[in-house]
Short mmCIF file of C-alpha atoms and ligand atoms in Angstrom, two decimals:
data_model
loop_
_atom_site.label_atom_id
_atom_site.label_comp_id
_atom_site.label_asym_id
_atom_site.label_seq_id
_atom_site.Cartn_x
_atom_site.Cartn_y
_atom_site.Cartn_z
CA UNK A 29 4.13 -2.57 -29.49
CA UNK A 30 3.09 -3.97 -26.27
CA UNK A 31 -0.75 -3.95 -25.96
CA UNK A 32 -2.43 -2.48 -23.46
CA UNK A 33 -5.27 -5.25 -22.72
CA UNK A 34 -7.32 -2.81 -19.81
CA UNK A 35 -8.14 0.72 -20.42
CA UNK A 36 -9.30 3.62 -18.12
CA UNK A 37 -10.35 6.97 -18.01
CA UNK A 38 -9.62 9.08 -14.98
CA UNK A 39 -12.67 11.08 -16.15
CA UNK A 40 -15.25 8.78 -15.08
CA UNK A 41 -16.21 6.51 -12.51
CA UNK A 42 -14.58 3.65 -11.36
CA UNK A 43 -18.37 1.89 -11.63
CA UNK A 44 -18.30 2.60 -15.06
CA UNK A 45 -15.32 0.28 -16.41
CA UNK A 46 -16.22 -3.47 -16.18
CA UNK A 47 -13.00 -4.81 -16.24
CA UNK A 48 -12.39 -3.02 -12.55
CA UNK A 49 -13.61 -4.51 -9.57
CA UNK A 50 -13.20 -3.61 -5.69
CA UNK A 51 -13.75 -6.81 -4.24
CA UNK A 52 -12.25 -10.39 -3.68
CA UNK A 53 -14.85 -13.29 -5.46
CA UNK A 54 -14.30 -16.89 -7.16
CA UNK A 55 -17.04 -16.44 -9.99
CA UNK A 56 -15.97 -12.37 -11.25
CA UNK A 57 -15.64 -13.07 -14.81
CA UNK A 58 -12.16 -12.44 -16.65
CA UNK A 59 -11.75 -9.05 -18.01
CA UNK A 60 -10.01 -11.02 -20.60
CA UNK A 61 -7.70 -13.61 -21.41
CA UNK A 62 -3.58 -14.28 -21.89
CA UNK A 63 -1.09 -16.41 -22.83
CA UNK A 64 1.31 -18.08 -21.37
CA UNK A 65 4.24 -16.12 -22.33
CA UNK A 66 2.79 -12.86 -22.93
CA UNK A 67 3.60 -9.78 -21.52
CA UNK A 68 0.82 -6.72 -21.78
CA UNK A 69 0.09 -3.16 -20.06
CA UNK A 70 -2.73 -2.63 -17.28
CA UNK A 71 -4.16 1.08 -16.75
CA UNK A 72 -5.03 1.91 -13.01
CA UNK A 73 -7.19 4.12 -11.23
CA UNK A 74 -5.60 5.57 -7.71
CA UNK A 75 -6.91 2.19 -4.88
CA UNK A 76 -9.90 5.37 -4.19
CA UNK A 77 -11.39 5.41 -7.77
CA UNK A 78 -10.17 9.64 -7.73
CA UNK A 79 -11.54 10.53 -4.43
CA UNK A 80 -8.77 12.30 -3.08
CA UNK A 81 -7.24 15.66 -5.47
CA UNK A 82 -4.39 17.46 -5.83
CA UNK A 83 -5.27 20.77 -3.28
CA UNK A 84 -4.05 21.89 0.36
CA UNK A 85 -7.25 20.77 1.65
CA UNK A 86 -7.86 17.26 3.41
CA UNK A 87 -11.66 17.43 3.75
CA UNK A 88 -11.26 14.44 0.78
CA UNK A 89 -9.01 12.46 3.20
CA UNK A 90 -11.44 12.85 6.21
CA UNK A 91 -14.26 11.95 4.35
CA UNK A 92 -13.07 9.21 1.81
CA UNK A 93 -15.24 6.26 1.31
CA UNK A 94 -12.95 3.43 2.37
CA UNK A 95 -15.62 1.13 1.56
CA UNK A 96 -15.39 1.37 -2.17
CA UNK A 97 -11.45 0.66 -2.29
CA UNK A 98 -9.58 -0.65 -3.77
CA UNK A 99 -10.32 -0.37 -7.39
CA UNK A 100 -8.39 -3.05 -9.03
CA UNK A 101 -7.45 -3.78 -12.90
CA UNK A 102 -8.44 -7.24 -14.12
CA UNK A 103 -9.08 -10.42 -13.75
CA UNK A 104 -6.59 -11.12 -16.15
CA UNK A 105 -7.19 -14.55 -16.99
CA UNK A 106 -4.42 -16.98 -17.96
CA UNK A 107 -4.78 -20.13 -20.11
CA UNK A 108 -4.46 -23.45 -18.75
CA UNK A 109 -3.65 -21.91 -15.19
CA UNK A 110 -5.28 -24.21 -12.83
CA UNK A 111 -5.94 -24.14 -9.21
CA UNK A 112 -2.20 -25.68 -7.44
CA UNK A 113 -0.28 -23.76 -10.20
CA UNK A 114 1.93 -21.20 -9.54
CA UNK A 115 1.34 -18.16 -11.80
CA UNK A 116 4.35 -16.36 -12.45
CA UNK A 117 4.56 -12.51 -13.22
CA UNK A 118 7.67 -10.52 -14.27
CA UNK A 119 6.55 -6.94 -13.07
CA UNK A 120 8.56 -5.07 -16.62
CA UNK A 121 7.45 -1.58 -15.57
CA UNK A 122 5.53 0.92 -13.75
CA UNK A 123 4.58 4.47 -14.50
CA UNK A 124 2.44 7.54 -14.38
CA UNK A 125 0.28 9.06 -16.84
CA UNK A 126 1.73 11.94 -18.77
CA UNK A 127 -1.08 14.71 -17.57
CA UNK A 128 -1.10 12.49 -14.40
CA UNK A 129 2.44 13.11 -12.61
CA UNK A 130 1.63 13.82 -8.75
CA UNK A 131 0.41 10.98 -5.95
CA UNK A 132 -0.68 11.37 -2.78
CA UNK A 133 -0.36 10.88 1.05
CA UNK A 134 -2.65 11.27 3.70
CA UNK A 135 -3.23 10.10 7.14
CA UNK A 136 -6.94 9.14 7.79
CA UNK A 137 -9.02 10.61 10.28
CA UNK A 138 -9.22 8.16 13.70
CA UNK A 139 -12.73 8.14 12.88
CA UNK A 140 -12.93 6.89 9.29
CA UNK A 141 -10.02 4.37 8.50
CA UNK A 142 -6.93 5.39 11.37
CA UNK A 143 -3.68 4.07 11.14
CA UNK A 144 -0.63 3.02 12.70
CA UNK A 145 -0.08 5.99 14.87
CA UNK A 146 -3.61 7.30 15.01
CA UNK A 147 -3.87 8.23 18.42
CA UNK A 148 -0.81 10.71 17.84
CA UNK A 149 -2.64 11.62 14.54
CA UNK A 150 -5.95 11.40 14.80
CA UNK A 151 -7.04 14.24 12.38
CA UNK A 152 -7.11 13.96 8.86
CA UNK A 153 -4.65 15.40 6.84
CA UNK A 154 -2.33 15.01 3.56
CA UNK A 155 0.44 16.16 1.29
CA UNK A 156 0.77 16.02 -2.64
CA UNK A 157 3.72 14.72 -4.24
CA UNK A 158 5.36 15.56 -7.84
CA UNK A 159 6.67 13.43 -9.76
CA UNK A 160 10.54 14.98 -11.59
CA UNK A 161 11.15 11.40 -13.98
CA UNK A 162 12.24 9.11 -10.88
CA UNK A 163 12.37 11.57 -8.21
CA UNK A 164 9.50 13.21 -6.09
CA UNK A 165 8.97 16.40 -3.91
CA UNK A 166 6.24 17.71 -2.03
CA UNK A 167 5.35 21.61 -1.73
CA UNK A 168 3.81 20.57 1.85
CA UNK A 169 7.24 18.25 3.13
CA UNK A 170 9.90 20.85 2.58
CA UNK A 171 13.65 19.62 2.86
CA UNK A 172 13.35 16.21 0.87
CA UNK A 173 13.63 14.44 -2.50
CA UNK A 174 14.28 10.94 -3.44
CA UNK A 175 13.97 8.50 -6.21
CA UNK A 176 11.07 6.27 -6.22
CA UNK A 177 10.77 2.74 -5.60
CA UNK A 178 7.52 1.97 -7.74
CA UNK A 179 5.47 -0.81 -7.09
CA UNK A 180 1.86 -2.18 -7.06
CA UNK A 181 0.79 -1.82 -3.00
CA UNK A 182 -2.07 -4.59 -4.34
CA UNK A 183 -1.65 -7.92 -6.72
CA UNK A 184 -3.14 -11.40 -6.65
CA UNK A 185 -5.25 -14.36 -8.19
CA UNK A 186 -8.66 -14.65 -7.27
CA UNK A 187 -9.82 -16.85 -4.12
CA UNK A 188 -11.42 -20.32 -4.32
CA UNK A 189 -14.76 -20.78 -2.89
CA UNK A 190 -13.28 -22.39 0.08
CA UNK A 191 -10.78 -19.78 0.71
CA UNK A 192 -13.22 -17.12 0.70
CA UNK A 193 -15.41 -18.80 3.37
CA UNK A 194 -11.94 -19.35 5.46
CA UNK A 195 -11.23 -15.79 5.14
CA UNK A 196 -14.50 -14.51 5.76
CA UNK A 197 -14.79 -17.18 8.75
CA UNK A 198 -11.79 -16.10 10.63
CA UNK A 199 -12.16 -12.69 9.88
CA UNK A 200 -15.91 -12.07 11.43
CA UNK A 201 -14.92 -14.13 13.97
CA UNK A 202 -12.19 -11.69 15.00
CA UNK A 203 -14.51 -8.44 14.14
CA UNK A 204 -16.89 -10.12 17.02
CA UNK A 205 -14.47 -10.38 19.53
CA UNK A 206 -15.16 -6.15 19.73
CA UNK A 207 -17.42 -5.23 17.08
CA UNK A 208 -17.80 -1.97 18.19
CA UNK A 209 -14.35 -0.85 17.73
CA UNK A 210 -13.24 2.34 16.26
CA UNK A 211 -11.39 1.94 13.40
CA UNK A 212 -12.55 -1.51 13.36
CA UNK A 213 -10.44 -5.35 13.70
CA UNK A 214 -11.53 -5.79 10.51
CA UNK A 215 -13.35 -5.42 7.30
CA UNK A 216 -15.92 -7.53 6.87
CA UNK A 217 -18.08 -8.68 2.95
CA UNK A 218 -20.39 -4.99 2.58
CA UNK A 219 -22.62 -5.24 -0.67
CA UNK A 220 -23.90 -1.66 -1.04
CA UNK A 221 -20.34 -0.21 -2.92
CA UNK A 222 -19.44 -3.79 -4.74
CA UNK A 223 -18.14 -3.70 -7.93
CA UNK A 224 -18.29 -6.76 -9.34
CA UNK A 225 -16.50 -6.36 -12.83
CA UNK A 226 -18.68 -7.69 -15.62
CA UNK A 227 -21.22 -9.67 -12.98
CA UNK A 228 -24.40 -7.84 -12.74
CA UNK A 229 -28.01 -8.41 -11.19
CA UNK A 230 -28.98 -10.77 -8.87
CA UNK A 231 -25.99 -12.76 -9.45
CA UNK A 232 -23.18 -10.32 -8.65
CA UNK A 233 -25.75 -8.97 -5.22
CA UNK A 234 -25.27 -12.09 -3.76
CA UNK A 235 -21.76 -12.43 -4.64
CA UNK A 236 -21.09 -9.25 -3.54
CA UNK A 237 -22.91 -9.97 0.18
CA UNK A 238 -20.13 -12.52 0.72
CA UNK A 239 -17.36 -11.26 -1.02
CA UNK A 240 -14.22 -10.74 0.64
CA UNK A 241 -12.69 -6.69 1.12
CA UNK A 242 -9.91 -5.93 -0.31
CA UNK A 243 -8.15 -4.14 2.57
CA UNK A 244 -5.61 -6.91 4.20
CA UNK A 245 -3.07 -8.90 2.76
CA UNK A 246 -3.93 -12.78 2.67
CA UNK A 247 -2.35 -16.18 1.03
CA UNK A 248 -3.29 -15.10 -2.81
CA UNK A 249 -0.83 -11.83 -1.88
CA UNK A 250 -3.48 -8.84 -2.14
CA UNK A 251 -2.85 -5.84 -0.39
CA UNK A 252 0.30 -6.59 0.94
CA UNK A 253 2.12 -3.11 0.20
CA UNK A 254 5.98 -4.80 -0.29
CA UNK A 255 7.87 -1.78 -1.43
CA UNK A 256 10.21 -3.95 -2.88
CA UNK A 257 8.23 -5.53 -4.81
CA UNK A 258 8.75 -3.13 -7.41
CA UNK A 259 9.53 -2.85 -11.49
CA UNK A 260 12.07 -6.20 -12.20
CA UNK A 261 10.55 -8.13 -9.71
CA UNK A 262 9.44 -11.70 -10.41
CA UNK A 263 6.54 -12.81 -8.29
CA UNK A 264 5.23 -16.65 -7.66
CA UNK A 265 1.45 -16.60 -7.15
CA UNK A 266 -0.69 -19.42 -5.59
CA UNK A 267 -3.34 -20.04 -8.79
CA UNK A 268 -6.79 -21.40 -7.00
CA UNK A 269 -9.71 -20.82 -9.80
CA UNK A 270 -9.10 -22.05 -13.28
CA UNK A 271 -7.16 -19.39 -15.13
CA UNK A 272 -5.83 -18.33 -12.23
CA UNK A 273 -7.66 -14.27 -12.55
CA UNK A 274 -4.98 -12.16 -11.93
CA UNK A 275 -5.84 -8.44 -10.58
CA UNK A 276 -3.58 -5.21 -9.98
CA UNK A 277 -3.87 -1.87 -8.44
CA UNK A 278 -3.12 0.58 -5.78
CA UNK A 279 0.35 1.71 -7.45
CA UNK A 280 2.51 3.15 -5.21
CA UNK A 281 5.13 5.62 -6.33
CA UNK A 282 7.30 5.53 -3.28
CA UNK A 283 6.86 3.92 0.31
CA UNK A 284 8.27 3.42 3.53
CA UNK A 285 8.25 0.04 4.96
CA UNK A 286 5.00 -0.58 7.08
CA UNK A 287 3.61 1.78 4.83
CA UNK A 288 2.31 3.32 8.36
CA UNK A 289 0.32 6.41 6.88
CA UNK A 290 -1.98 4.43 5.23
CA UNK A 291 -3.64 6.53 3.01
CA UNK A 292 -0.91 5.59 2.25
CA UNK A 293 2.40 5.53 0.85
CA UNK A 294 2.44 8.00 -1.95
CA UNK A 295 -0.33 6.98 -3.90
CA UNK A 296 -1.20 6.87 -8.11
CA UNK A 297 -3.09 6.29 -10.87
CA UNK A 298 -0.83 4.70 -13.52
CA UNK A 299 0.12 1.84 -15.81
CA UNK A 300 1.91 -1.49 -15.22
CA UNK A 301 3.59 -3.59 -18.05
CA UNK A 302 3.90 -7.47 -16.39
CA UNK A 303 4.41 -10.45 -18.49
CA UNK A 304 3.03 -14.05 -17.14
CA UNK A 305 4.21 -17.51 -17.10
CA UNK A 306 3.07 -20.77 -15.22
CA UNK A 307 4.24 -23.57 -13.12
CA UNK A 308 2.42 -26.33 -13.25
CA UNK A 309 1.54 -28.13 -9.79
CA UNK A 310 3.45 -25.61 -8.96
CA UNK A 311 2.02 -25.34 -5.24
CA UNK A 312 3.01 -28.79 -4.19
CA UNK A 313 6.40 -28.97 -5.92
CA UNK A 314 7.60 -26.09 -3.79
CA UNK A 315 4.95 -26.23 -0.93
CA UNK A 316 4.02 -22.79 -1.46
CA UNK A 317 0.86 -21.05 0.69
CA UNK A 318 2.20 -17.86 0.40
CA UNK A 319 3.59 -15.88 -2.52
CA UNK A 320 7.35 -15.50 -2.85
CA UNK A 321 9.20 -13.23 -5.15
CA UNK A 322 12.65 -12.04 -6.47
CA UNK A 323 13.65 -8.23 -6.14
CA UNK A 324 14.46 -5.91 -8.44
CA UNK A 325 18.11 -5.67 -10.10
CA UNK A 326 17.27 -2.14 -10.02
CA UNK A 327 16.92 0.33 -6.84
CA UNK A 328 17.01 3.51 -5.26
CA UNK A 329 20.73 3.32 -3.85
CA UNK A 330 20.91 4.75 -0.18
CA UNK A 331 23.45 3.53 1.39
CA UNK A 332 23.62 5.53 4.79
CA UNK A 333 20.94 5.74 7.23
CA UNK A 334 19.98 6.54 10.65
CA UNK A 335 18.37 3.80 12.35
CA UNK A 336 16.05 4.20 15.50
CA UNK A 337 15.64 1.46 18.11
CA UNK A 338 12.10 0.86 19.56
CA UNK A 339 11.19 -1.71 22.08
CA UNK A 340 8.14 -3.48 23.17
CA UNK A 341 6.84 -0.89 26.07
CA UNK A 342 4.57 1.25 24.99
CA UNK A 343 3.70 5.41 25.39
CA UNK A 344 2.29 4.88 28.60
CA UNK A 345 5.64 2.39 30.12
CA UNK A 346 4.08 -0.87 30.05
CA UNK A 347 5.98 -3.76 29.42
CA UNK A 348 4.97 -6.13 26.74
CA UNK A 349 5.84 -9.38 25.94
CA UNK A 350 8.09 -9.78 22.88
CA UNK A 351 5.38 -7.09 20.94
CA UNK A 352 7.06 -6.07 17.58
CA UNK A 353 3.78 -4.10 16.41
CA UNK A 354 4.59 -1.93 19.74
CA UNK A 355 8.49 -1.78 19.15
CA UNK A 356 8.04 -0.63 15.20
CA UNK A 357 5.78 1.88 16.49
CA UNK A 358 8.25 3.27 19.56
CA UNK A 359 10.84 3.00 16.75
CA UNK A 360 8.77 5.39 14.52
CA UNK A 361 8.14 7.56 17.00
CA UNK A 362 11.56 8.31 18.20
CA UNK A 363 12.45 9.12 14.44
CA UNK A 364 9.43 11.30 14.76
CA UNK A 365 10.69 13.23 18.18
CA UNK A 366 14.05 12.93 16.08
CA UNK A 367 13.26 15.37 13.05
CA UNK A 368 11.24 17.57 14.94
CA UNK A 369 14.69 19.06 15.82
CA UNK A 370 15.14 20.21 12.47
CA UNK A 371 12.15 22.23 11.91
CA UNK A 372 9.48 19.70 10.77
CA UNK A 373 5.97 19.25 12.00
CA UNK A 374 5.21 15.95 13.79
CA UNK A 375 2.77 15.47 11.04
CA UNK A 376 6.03 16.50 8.22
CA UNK A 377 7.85 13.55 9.80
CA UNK A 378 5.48 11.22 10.36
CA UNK A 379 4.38 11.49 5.91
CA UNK A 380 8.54 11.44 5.61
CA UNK A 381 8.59 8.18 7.15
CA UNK A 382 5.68 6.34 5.37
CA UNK A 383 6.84 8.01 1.73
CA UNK A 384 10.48 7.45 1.28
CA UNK A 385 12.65 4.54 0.93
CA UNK A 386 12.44 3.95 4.86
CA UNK A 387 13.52 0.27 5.51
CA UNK A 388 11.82 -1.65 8.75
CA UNK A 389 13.66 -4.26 10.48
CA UNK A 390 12.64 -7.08 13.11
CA UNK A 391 15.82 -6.95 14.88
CA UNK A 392 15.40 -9.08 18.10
CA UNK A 393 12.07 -11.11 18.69
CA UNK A 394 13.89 -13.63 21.08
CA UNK A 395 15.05 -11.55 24.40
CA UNK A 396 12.22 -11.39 26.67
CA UNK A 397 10.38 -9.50 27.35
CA UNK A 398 11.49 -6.84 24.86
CA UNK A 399 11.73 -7.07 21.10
CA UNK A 400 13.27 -4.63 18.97
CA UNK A 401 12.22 -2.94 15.92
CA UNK A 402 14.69 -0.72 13.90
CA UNK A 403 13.45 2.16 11.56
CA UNK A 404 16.36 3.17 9.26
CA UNK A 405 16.17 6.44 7.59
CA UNK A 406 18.16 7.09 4.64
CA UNK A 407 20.16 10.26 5.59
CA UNK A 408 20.55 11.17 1.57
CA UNK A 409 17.21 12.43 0.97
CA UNK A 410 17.52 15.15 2.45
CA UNK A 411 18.60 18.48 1.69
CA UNK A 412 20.75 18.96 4.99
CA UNK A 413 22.58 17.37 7.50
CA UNK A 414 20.38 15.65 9.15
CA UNK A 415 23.63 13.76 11.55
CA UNK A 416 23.42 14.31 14.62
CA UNK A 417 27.03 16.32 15.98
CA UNK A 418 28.67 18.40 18.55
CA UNK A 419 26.29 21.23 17.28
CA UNK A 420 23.35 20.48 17.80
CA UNK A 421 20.46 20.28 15.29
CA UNK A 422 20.29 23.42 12.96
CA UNK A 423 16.29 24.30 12.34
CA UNK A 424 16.68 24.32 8.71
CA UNK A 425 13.30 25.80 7.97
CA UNK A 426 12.46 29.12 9.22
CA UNK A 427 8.60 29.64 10.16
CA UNK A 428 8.69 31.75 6.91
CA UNK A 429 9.07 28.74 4.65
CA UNK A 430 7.40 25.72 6.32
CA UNK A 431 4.08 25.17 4.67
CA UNK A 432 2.08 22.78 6.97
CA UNK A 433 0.42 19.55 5.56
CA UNK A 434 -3.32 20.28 4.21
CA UNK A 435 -5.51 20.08 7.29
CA UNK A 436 -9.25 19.60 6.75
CA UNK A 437 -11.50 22.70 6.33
CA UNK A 438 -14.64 22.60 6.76
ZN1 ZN B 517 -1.78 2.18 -1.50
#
C-alpha cells in the first residue's frame, strides 16, 4: 500500500500541522525524507487553509485573508538531490476526500485580491461545485457539466538563498514603482501570517520577514496554475537546496486556462500520489531555468469548441501595441457578451470560463499593432445548443430556474 508520508485534518488549523507551510524559504526544514524511486501520497488543505465553505453566501470570499495562502504540503525532501539537479515527479493521481467531494470558485472583491476582469467584477462573489466521480456541477451555474482535468494549481522545490533575494529584489522594486495600488503589483515577504513548517522562534521570525509569497509563479514552478499539468504528467524541476524540498498544494479540480477567476479555478482540499526521481546535473545538461513537463496520456476529450477572437484595444478603444494580456481579456469578454444570450448572468459566464476545460491561445503576437488572443470554449459541456444558427439564441433558463452566484451579505 502506498504510504501516505503527510497527513491533515480539515478540522483544524492549517497553523497546527508542521509539515504545512505558506511561504517560499531556503532553511524550512523537510517535513521528511524520500527516495529516489519512491512514489508516496500528500494530503492537502484547500490554498486558504478552509476559509471559504460550502453556502450561497460570499461574505468568506470578500473577506478571505489572502495573506495566509497558500497552504502547501511538504518539503518533501529527496536524497542526494542537489542544487543543478533536476528533480523529477510523475504526478500518479489526484483526488478528493470521501466526506470532502465539492470545490469552489469565487471571484475576489476589487478591494481584497481582484482579478483578471475586476473592474467588470468588482464584487465578491462565488459558486460551489460537486464532484459526480470525474464530472462536476454547480447548483449556482445551471446548464453545465464536464469532466475534470485535476491538477495541483501550486508545485515546486524550495529557493536558494540567492534566488530568494533575486525574487524579492525585483519584485519590491516593481511594488515601488506604485505602491499604493489597489489590488497591488505585487506581493511582497509579510511576517505576521508565516507559517514556517517545523521552524519556530526567533529563527523562523526572521525567516519569515524575508520570505518570499507564494502567490506568482517563478523559475522553481510555484503557483503556476497549468491545467494540464494534471494526473500522468511528468514534471522536470530545477533542484537549488540540497534535497531539493519539494512542496504541493492548491489542487484544482477543474480550470480554464488563465485561470482568470482567481479564487480560482474550482478549488479543493485533497490528496496527490507523485513518485520522484533525479537527474543529476541535470540543469546544465539540458540548460533548464524553467520547469518543463510531459502531459497526461489521459484527458477530458472535447473536441469542438467555439473560439472568440480578442485583440489588443481595450474597453475604452485604445490601441495597444502587440498587448496579449489586453487581447485574452477582449477575448474573454466577448465569450462573456456571448452566453449572456442564453440566459446566464455575466457573473454565470464569467465562473464558466475560469472552471471548465477552456483552452487559451496566443494566436498572433507579430502583426502590429494588434495581437490576438483566442478563448475556445468547448461546446460539449453544455446541456444545449449553445451554436450559434439561423434562430437565434434560445434563453434556455427561464427566470424561474436561474439561481444567481452567492453574492456577499452582510
Ligand atoms: Zn488555486
Amino acid at each position: 500500500m502506498t504510504e501516505t508520508i503527510i497527513k491533515i485534518d480539515l478540522n483544524t488549523s492549517a497553523y497546527e500541522n508542521e509539515n504545512i507551510h505558506n511561504r517560499w524559504h531556503p532553511d524550512i526544514p523537510m517535513a521528511c525524507m524520500v527516495k529516489p524511486g519512491d512514489d508516496f501520497k500528500i494530503e492537502c488543505f484547500d490554498w486558504t487553509g478552509g476559509q471559504i465553505k460550502n453556502d450561497d453566501d460570499a461574505s468568506d470570499v470578500r473577506d478571505v485573508d489572502l495573506s495566509q495562502v497558500h497552504f502547501l504540503s511538504g518539503p518533501v525532501g529527496v536524497e542526494g538531490a542537489e542544487p543543478g539537479d533536476l528533480l523529477v515527479v510523475d504526478i500518479l493521481d489526484i483526488g478528493a476526500f470521501d466526506d470532502c467531494e465539492w470545490g469552489f470558485n469565487g471571484f475576489f472583491s476589487k478591494q481584497n485580491g481582484g482579478g483578471f476582469l475586476t473592474d467588470h467584477f468588482p464584487e465578491a462573489q462565488k459558486s460551489i461545485w460537486d464532484f459526480n466521480g470525474m464530472f462536476t456541477k454547480s447548483r449556482h451555474v445551471p446548464g453545465v457539466e464536464f469532466a475534470g482535468l485535476i491538477h495541483p494549481g501550486l508545485i515546486g522545490c524550495l529557493p536558494s538563498k540567492e534566488l530568494l533575494a533575486e525574487w524579492n529584489q525585483r519584485e519590491t522594486t516593481l511594488f515601488n514603482t506604485e505602491p499604493e495600488r489597489v489590488p497591488p503589483l505585487a506581493t511582497l515577504p509579510y511576517g505576521d501570517t508565516a507559517h514556517m513548517g517545523k521552524m519556530v522562534g526567533d529563527e523562523a521570525k526572521a525567516a519569515a520577514a524575508e520570505a518570499a509569497r507564494t502567490v506568482p509563479p517563478r523559475e522553481h514552478g510555484g503557483n503556476c496554475d497549468i491545467k494540464d499539468l494534471s494526473r500522468g504528467s511528468k514534471i522536470f524541476f530545477p533542484v537549488y537546496v540540497e534535497g531539493g524540498g519539494l512542496s504541493v498544494g492548491d489542487l484544482h479540480f477543474s480550470q480554464g486556462d488563465g485561470e482568470i477567476t482567481f479564487c480560482g479555478a474550482i478549488e479543493m482540499a485533497g490528496w496527490i500520489h507523485l513518485r520522484v526521481n533525479l537527474i543529476k546535473g541535470g540543469m546544465e545538461k539540458y540548460a533548464i531555468k524553467n520547469p518543463i513537463f510531459k502531459p497526461s496520456p489521459i484527458t477530458p476529450k472535447y473536441d469542438d469548441y467555439l473560439i472568440f477572437e480578442g485583440i489588443s484595444v481595450d474597453e475604452q478603444g485604445s490601441q495597444h501595441y502587440l498587448d496579449v494580456h489586453i487581447a485574452y481579456r477582449q477575448a474573454c469578454l466577448n465569450a462573456i457578451e456571448y452566453l449572456k444570450n442564453f440566459g446566464y448572468s455575466g457573473a454565470q459566464a464569467y465562473a464558466i470560463l475560469g472552471t471548465a476545460p477552456v483552452q487559451g491561445h496566443i494566436s498572433g503576437v507579430v502583426d502590429i499593432p494588434n495581437a490576438c488572443a483566442t478563448l475556445w470554449l468547448p461546446t460539449d459541456i453544455f446541456d444545449f445548443d449553445v451554436n450559434p444558427g439561423a434562430d437565434g439564441p434560445t434563453e434556455f433558463l427561464d427566470g424561474s430556474i436561474q439561481v444567481p452566484l452567492a453574492p456577499d451579505k452582510e
